[in-house]
mmCIF file of C-alpha atoms in Angstrom:
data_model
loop_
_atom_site.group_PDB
_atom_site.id
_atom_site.type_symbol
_atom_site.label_atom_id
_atom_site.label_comp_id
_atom_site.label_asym_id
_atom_site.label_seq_id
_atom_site.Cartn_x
_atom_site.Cartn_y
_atom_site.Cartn_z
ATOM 1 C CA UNK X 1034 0.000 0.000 0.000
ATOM 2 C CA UNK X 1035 1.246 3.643 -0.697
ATOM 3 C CA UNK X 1036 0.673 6.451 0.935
ATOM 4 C CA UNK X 1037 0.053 10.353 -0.199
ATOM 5 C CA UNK X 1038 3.913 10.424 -0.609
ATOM 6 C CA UNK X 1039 3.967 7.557 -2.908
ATOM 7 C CA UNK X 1040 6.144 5.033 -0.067
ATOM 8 C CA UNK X 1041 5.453 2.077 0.642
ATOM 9 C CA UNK X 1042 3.433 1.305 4.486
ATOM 10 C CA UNK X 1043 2.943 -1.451 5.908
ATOM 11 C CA UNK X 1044 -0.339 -2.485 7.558
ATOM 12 C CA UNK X 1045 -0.936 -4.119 10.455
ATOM 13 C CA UNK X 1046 -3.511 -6.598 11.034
ATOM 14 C CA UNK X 1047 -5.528 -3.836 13.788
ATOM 15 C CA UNK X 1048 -5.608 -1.878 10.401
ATOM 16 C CA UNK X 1049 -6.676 -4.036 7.856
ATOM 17 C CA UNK X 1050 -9.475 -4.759 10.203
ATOM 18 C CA UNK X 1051 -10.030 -0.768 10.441
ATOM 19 C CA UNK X 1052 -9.910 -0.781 6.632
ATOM 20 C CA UNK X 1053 -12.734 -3.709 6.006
ATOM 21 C CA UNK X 1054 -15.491 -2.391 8.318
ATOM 22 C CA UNK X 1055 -18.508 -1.463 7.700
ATOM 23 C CA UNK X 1056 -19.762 2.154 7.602
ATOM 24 C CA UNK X 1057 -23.048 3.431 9.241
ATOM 25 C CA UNK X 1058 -25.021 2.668 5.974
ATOM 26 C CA UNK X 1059 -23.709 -0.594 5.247
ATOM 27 C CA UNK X 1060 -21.168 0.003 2.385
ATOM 28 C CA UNK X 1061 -17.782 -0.940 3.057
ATOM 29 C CA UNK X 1062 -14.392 1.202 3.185
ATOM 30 C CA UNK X 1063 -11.995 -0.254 0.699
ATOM 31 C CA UNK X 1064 -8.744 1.631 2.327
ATOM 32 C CA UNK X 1065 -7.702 3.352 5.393
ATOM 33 C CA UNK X 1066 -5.551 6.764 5.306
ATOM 34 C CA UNK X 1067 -4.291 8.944 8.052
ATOM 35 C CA UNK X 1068 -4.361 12.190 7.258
ATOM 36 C CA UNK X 1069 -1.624 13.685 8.698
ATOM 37 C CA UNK X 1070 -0.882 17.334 7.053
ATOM 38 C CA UNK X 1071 3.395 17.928 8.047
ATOM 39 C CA UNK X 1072 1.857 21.923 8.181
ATOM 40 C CA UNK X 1073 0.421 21.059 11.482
ATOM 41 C CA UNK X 1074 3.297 20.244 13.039
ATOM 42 C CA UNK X 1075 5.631 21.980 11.286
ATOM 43 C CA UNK X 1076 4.393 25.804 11.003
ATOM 44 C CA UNK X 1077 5.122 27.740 13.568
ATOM 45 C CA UNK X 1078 2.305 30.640 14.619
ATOM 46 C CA UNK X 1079 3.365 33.844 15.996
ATOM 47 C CA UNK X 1080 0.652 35.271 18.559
ATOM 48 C CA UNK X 1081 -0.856 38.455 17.023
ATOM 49 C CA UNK X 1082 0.495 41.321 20.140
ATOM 50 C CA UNK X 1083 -2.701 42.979 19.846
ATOM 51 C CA UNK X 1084 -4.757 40.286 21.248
ATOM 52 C CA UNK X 1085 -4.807 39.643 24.855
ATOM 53 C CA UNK X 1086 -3.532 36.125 26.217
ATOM 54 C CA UNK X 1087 -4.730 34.910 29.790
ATOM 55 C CA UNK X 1088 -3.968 31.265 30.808
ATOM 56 C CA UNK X 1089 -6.211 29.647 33.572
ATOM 57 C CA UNK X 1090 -4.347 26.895 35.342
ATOM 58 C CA UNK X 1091 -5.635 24.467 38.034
ATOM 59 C CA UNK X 1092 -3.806 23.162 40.381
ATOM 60 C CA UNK X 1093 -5.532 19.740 41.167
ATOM 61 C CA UNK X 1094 -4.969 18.543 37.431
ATOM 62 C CA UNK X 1095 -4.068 14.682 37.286
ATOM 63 C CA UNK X 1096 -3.730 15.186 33.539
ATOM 64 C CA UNK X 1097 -1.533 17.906 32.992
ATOM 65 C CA UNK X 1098 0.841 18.764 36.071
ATOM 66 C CA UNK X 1099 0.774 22.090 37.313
ATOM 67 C CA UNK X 1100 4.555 23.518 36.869
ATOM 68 C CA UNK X 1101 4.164 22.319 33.243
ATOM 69 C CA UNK X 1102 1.286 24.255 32.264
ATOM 70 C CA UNK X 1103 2.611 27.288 34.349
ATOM 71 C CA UNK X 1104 5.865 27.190 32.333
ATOM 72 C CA UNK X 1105 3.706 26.947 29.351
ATOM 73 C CA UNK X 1106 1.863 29.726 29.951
ATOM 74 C CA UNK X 1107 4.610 31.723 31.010
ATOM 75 C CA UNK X 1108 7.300 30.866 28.184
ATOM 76 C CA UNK X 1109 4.397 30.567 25.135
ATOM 77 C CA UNK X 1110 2.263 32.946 26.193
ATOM 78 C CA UNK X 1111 4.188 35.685 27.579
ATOM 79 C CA UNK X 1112 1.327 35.749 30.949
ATOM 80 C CA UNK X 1113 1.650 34.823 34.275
ATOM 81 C CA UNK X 1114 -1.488 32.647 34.322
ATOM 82 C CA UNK X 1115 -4.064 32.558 37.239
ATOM 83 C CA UNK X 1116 -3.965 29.776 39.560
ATOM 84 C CA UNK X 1117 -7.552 28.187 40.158
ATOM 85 C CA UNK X 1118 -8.336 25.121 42.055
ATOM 86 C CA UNK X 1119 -9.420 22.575 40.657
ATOM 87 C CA UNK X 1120 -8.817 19.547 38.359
ATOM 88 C CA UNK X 1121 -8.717 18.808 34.876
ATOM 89 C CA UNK X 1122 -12.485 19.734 33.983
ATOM 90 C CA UNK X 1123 -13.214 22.207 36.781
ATOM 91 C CA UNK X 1124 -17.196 22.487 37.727
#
């Protein structure tokens, strides 16, 4: 199989499996691609000064740890962010 860059992939067995299902109205998919545009991780986006930045950070997050997202805030944001509690989907 070949993907968008004309290479060869191989498939796994989870995929082929993917690839032969059924859709929602019965017809099934002949071929699986992941669309995976370099762009996204590639291009890098400058923040536009003019609009305002803010960063809400919780401190009882179990997904992302504190320090991190404070340093992320801080270094690609330019903010010091406020400090809420709470976890990872505050109420």
């Amino acid at each position: 199989m070949t993907g968008c860059s004309g290479r060869r992939r191989r498939r796994s067995a989870g995929v082929d499996q993917t690839a032969l299902s059924a859709t929602n109205d019965g017809a099934t998919v002949g071929t699986l691609r992941s669309f995976v545009p370099a762009a996204v991780y590639s291009e890098v986006v400058r923040l536009a000064p003019e609009i305002p930045a803010v960063a809400v950070v919780p401190d009882g997050d179990r997904t992302l740890r504190t320090e991190w997202m404070i340093a992320a805030s801080r270094e690609r944001l330019g903010v010091e962010p406020i400090v809420v509690p709470g976890g990872h989907c505050p109420h």
